[in-house]
Coordinates of C-alpha atoms and ligand atoms in Angstrom, one line a residue:
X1 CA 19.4 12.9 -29.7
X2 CA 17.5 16.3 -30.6
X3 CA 17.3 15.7 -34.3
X4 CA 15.9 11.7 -33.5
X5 CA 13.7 13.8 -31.0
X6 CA 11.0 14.4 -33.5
X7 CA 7.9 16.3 -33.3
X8 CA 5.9 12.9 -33.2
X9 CA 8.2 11.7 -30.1
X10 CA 6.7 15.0 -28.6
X11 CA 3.1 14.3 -29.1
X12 CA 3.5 10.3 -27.2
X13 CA 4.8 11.8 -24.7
X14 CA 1.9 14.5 -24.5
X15 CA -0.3 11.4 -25.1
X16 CA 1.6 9.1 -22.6
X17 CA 0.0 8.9 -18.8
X18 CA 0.7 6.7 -16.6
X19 CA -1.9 6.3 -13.1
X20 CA 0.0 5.7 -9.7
X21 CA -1.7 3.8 -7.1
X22 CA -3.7 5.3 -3.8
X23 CA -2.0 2.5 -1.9
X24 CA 1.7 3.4 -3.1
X25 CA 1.5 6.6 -0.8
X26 CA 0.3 4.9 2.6
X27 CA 2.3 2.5 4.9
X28 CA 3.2 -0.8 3.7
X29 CA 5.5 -3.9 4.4
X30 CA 6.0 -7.2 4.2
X31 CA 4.6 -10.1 5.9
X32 CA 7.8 -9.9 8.6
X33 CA 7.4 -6.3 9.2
X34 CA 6.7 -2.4 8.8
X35 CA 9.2 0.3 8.5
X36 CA 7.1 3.5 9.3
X37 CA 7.1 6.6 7.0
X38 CA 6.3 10.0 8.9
X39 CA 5.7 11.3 5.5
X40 CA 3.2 8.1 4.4
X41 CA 0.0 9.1 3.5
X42 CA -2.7 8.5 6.6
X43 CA -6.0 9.1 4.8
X44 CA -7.6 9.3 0.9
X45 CA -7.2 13.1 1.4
X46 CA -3.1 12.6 1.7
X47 CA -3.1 10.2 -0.9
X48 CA -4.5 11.9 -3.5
X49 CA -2.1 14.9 -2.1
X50 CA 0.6 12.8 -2.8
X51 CA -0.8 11.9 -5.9
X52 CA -1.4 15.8 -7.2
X53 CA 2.3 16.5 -6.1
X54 CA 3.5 13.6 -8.6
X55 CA 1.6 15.1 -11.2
X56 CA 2.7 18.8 -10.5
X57 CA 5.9 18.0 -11.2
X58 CA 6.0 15.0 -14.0
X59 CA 2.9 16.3 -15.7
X60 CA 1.7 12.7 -16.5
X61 CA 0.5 11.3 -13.7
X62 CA -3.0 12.9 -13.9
X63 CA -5.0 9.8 -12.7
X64 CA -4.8 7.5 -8.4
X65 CA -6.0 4.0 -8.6
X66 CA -8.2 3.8 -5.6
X67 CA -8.8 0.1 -3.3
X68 CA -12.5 0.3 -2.5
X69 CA -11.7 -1.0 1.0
X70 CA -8.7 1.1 1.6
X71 CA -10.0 4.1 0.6
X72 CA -13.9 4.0 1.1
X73 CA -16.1 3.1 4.1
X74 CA -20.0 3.5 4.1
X75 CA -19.7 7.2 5.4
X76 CA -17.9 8.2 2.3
X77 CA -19.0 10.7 -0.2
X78 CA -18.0 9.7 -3.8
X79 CA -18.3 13.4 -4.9
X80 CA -16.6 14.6 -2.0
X81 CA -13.7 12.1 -3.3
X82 CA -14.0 13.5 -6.6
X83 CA -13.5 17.0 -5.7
X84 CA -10.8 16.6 -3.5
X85 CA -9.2 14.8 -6.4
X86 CA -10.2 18.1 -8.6
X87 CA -8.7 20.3 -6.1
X88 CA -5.4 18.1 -5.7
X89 CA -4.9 18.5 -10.1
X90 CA -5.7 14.8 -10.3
X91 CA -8.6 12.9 -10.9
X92 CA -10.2 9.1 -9.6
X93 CA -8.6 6.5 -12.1
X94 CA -9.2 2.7 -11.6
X95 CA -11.7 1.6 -9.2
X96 CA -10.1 -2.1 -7.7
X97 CA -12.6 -3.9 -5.0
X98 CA -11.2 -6.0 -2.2
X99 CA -12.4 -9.1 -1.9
X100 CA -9.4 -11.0 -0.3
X101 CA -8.8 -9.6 3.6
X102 CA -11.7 -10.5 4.7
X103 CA -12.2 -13.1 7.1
X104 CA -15.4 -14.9 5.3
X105 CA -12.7 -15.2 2.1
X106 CA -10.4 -18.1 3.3
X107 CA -11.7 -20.6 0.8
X108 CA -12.0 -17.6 -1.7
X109 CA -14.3 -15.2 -3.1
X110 CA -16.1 -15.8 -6.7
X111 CA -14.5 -19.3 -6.1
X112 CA -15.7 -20.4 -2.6
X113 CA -17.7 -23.5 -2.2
X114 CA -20.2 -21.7 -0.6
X115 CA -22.7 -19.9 -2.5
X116 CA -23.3 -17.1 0.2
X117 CA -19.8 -16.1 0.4
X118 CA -19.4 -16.4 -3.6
X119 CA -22.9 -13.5 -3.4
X120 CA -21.2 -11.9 -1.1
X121 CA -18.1 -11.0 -3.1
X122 CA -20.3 -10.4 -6.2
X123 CA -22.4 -8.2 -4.5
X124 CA -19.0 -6.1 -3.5
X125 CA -17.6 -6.1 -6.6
X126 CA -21.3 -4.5 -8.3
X127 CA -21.1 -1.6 -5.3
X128 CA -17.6 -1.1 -6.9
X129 CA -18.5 -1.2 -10.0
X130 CA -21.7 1.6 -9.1
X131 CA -18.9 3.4 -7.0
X132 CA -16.8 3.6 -10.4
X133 CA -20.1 5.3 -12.5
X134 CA -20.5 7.6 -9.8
X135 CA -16.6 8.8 -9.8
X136 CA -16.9 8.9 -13.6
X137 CA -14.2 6.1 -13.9
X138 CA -13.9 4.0 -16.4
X139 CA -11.9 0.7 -15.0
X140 CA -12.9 -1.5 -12.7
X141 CA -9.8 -3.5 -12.1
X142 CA -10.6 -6.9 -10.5
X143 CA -7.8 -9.0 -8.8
X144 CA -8.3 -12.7 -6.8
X145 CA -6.4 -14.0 -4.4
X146 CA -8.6 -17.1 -4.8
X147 CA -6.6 -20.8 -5.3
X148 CA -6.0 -23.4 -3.2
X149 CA -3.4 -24.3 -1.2
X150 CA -3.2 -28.1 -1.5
X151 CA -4.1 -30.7 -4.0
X152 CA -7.2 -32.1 -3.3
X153 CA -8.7 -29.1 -1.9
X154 CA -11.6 -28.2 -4.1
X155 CA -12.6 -29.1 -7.6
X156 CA -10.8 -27.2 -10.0
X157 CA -13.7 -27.4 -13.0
X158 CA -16.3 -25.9 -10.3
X159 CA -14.0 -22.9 -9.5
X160 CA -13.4 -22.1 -13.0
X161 CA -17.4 -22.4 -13.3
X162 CA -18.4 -20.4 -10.2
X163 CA -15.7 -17.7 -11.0
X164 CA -17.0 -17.6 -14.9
X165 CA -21.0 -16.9 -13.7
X166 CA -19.4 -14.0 -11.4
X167 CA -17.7 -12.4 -13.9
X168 CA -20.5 -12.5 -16.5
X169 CA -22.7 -10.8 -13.4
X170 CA -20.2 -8.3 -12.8
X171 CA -20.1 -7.8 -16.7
X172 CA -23.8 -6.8 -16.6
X173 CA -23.7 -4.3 -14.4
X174 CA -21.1 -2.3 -16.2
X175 CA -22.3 1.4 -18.1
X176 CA -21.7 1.6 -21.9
X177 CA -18.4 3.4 -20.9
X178 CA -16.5 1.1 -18.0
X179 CA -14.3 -1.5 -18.9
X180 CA -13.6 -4.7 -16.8
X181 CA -10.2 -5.8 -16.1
X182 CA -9.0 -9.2 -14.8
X183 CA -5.6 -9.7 -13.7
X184 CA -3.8 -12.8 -13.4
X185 CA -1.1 -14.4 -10.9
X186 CA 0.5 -17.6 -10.9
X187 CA 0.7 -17.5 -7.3
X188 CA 0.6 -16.0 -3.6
X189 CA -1.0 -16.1 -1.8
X190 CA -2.4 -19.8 -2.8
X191 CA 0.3 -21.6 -3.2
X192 CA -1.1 -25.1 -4.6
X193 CA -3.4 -23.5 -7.6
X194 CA -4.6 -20.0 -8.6
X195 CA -8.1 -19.3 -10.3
X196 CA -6.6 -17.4 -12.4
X197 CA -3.2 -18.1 -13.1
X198 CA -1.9 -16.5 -16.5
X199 CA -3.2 -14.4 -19.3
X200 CA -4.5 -17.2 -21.0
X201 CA -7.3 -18.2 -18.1
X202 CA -7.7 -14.1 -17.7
X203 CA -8.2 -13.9 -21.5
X204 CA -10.9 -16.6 -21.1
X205 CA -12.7 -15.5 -18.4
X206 CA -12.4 -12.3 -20.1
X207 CA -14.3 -13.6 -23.4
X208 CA -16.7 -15.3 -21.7
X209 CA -17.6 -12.5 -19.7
X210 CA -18.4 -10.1 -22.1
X211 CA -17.4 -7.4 -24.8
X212 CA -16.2 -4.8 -22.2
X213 CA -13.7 -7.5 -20.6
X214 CA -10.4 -7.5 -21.0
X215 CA -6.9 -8.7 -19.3
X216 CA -4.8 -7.0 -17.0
X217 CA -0.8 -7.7 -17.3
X218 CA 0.5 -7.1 -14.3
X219 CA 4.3 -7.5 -15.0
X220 CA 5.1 -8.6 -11.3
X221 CA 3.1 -11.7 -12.2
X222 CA 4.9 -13.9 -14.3
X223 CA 7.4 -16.6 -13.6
X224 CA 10.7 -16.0 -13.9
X225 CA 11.7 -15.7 -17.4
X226 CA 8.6 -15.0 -18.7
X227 CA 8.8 -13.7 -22.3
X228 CA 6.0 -10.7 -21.1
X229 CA 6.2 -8.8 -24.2
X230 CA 4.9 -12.2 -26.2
X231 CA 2.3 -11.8 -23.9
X232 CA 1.7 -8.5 -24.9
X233 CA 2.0 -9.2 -28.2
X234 CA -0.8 -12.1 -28.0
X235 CA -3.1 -9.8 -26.5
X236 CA -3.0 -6.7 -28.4
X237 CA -3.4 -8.8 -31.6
X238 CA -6.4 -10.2 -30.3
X239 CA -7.7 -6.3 -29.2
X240 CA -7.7 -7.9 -25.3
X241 CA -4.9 -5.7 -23.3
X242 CA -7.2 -3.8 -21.4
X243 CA -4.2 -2.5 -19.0
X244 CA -0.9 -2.6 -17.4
X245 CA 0.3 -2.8 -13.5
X246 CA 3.8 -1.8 -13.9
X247 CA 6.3 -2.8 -11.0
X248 CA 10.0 -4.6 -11.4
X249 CA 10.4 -8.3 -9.9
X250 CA 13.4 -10.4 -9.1
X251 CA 11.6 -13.1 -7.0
X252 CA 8.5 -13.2 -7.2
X253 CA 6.0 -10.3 -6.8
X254 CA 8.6 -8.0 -5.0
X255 CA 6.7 -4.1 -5.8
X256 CA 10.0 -3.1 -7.0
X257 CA 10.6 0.2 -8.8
X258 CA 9.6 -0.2 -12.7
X259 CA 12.9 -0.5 -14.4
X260 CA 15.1 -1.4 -11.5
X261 CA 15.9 -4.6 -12.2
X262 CA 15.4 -5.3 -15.6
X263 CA 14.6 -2.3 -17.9
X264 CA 15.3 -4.0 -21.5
X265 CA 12.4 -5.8 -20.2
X266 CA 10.1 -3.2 -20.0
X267 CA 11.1 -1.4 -22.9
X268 CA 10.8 -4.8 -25.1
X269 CA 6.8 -4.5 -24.1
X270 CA 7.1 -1.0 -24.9
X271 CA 8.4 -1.7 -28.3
X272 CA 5.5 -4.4 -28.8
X273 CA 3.0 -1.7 -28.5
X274 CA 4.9 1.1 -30.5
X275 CA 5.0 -1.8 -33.3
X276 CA 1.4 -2.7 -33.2
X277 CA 0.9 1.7 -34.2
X278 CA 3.4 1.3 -36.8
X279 CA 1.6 -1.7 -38.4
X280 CA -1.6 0.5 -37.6
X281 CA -1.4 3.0 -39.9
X282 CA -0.1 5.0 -36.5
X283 CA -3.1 4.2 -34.3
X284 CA -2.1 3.8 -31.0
X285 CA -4.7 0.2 -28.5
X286 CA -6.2 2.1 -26.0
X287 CA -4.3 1.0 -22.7
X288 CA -4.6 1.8 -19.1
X289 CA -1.2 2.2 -17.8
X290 CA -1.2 1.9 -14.2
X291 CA 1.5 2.1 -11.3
X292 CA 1.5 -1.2 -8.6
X293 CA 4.4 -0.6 -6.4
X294 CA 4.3 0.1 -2.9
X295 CA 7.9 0.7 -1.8
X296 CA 8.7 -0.2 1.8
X297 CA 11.8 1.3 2.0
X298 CA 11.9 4.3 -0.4
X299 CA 10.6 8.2 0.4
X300 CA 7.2 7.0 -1.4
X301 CA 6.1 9.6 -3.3
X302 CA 10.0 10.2 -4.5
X303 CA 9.6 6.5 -5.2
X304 CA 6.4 7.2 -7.3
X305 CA 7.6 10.2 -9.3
X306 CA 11.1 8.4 -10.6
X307 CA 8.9 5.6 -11.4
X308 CA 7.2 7.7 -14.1
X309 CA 10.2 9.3 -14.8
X310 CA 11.6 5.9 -15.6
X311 CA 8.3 4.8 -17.4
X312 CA 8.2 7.8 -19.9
X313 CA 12.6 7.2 -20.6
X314 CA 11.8 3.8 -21.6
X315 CA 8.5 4.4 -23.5
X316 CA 10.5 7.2 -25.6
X317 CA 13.2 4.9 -26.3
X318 CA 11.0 2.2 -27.6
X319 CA 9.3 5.1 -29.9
X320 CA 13.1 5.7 -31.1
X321 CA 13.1 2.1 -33.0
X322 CA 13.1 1.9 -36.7
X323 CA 10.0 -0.1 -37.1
X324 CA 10.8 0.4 -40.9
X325 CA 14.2 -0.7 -40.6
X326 CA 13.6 -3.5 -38.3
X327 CA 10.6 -4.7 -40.4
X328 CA 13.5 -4.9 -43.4
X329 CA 15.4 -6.9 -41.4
X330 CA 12.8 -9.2 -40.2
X331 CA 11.6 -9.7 -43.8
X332 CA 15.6 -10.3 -45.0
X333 CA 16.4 -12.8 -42.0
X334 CA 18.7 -10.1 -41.1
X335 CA 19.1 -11.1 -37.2
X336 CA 22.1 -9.4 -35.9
X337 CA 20.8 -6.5 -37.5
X338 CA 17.6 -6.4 -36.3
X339 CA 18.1 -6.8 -32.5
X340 CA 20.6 -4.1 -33.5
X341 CA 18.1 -2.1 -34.0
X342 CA 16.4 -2.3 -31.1
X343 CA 19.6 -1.9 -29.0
X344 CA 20.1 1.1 -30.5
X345 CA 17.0 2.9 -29.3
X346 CA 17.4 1.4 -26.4
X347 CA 21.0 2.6 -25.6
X348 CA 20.7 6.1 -26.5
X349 CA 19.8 8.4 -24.0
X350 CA 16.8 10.0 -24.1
X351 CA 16.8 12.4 -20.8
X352 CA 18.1 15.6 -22.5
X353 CA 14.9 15.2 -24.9
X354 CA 12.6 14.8 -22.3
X355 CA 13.6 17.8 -20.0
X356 CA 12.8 19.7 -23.1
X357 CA 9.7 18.3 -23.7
X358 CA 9.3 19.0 -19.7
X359 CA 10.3 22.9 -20.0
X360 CA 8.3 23.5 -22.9
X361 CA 5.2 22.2 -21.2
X362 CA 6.0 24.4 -17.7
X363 CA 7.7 21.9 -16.3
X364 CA 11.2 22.2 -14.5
X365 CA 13.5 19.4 -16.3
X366 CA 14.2 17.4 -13.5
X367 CA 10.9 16.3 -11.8
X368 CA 12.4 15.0 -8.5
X369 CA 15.0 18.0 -8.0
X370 CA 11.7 20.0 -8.4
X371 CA 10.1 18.0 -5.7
X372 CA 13.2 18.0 -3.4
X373 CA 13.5 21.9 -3.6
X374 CA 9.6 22.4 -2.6
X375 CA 10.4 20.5 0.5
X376 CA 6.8 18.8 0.3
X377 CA 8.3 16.1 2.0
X378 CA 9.4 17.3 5.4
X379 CA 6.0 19.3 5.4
X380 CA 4.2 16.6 4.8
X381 CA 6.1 14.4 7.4
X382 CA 5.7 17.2 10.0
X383 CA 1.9 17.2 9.4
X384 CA 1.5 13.7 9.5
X385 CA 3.7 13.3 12.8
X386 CA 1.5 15.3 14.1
X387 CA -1.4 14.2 13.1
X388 CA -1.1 10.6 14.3
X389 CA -0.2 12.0 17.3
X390 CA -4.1 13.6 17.9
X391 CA -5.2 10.6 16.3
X392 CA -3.9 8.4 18.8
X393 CA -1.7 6.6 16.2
X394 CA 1.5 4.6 16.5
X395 CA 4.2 3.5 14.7
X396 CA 5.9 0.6 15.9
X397 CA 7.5 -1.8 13.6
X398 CA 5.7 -5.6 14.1
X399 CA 7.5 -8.6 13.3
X400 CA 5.0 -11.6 12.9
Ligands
LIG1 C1 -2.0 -8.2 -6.1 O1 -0.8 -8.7 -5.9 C2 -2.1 -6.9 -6.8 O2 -1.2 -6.9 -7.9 C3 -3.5 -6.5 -7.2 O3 -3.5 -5.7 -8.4 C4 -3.9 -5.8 -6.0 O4 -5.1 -4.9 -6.3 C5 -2.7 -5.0 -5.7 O5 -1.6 -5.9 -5.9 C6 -2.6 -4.4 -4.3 O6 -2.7 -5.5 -3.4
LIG2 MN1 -1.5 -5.7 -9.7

């Protein structure tokens, strides 16, 4: 491995950061339950602590993806957010509005019949957007929950209308330096039909809403077998992978740790976009990589810092490829040889190189033994315990 580890390796991984998600830290569960977490985050200020103790100890996790809903109410100071993220060594990454919990969104948001509740939305959406210049971020990440449930519903046509004027309105309100993502999902919570299903309607909408739009991959939202990375491919071809949410599936959109389930997976996307540098002369598309897992049953900031662990082994090992080799092989027909290429990267093991990269950059070489030994957990749980406690907070699991 050291003598593969080259110099160039070293600089990706300098380059390579990865932005976990505000919501990862707090309480979460499913739609039959929560497990409580004394150690879950309660408030923006614990999140972002969270957050800066991921960072401390992989050194690429520099950025929090904040839910305007979750995370803001109309008492909240945007500078005062900023600094706190200053003084926790991170900063505010992706601004995401909500417009799905509430109530007035049963029928949708930038889909609803109703005009009102469609202005309502947009008008949300354009205090996000403003909320995003003021914390100096640059993406506004936009996900829908909007679809029907049964055939018959609504008019399809008009939906894809309605939602294409909203998007061009949110597109205008954008500085010179945000960009506009849209994420797609083939389903849940509608269950009939989705406005916006799969890349291709996201790549649309995208288009038609302006130069500063582009799509959002969330790799939890795709059917099962999916060829993502052909997805991946598509898009970066036609400069229109804005981002990543990274997350493992087995089901559907199960949150699971990146790489649990099905790490070839992720590292085939990864080789698409080491490929697309190699054919560019080196020049790396300008991707937001960005963390979407909220682990019910996991420590959750543990959870959090093997996911970038996990996201920088398989990033490396996709750099390892032979792009020259494999492009031989390609050219030749050679087939076997080929996908033996990519196996090969992909089977060696790329740890040893990265602890080094870790100690030379101040790091200790293994980011979650560093985290276990500053027992930020148990302090953290301990605080928080006590905490709810004042706050007149309990934690008793629900079943619905
Ligand atoms: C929806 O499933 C999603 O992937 C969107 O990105 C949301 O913002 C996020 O999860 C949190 O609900
Ligand atoms: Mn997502």
């Amino acid at each position: 491995m050291s003598d593969q580890f080259t110099d160039e390796v070293t600089a990706l991984l300098d380059d390579f950061h990865i932005e976990t998600p505000s919501w990862g830290y707090a309480d979460t569960g499913t739609r039959f339950g929560k497990f409580f977490q004394d150690a879950a985050a309660i408030d923006i200020n614990d999140k972002l602590t969270d957050a800066g103790e991921v960072h401390r100890v992989t050194g690429c996790c520099p950025a929090v993806a904040v839910h305007v809903l979750w995370d803001f109410d109309e008492n909240t100071d945007p500078s005062q957010v900023s600094e706190l993220a200053r003084q926790c060594g991170v900063r505010i990454g992706s601004i995401n509005p909500n417009v799905f919990q509430d109530l007035e969104y049963k029928l949708g948001s930038f889909g609803n019949p109703d005009e009102a509740v469609r202005n309502q939305a947009l008008e949300h959406c354009v205090h996000s957007i403003q909320l995003g210049q003021q914390l100096q971020s640059r993406e506004v990440t936009l996900w829908f929950a909007d679809g029907t449930n049964y055939p018959g519903q609504d008019n399809i046509r008009e939906r894809k209308k309605r939602f294409e004027h909203c998007l061009q309105m949110c597109h205008r309100e954008l500085s010179e330096d945000q960009i506009l993502l849209v994420e797609y999902k083939p389903f849940e919570p509608a269950f009939y039909q989705t406005d916006i299903a799969d890349w291709g309607m996201a790549y649309l909408y995208a288009k038609k809403a302006g130069p500063q739009a582009r799509v959002l991959v969330d790799t939890g939202h795709h059917y099962v077998a999916q060829n993502i990375e052909q997805i991946v491919a598509w898009l970066l071809d036609e400069e229109m992978l804005g981002g990543f949410h990274f997350n493992d599936r087995r089901y559907a959109d199960d949150d699971l740790t990146l790489g649990s389930i099905d790490p070839y997976q992720i590292f085939r996307i990864f080789t698409e976009i080491h490929r697309y540098a190699f054919d560019h002369g080196g020049q790396y598309p300008d991707i937001a990589y960005m963390v979407d897992q909220s682990h019910n049953l996991k420590a959750k900031t543990e959870a959090m810092i093997q996911t970038a662990m996990v996201a920088q082994e398989l990033y490396v090992k996709a750099a390892l490829v032979d792009y020259a080799a494999l492009s031989g092989h390609q050219q030749a027909g050679r087939i076997v040889d080929a996908e033996r290429t990519l196996q090969d990267a992909f089977a060696t093991d790329v740890r040893p190189g990265i602890a080094q990269w870790r100690e030379q950059r101040g790091l200790h070489r293994d980011p979650l033994q560093a985290h276990r030994e500053s027992g930020y957990t148990q302090t953290a749980a301990s605080d928080r315990r006590k905490r709810r406690q004042e706050m007149g907070l309990t934690q008793a699991a629900s079943y619905a």
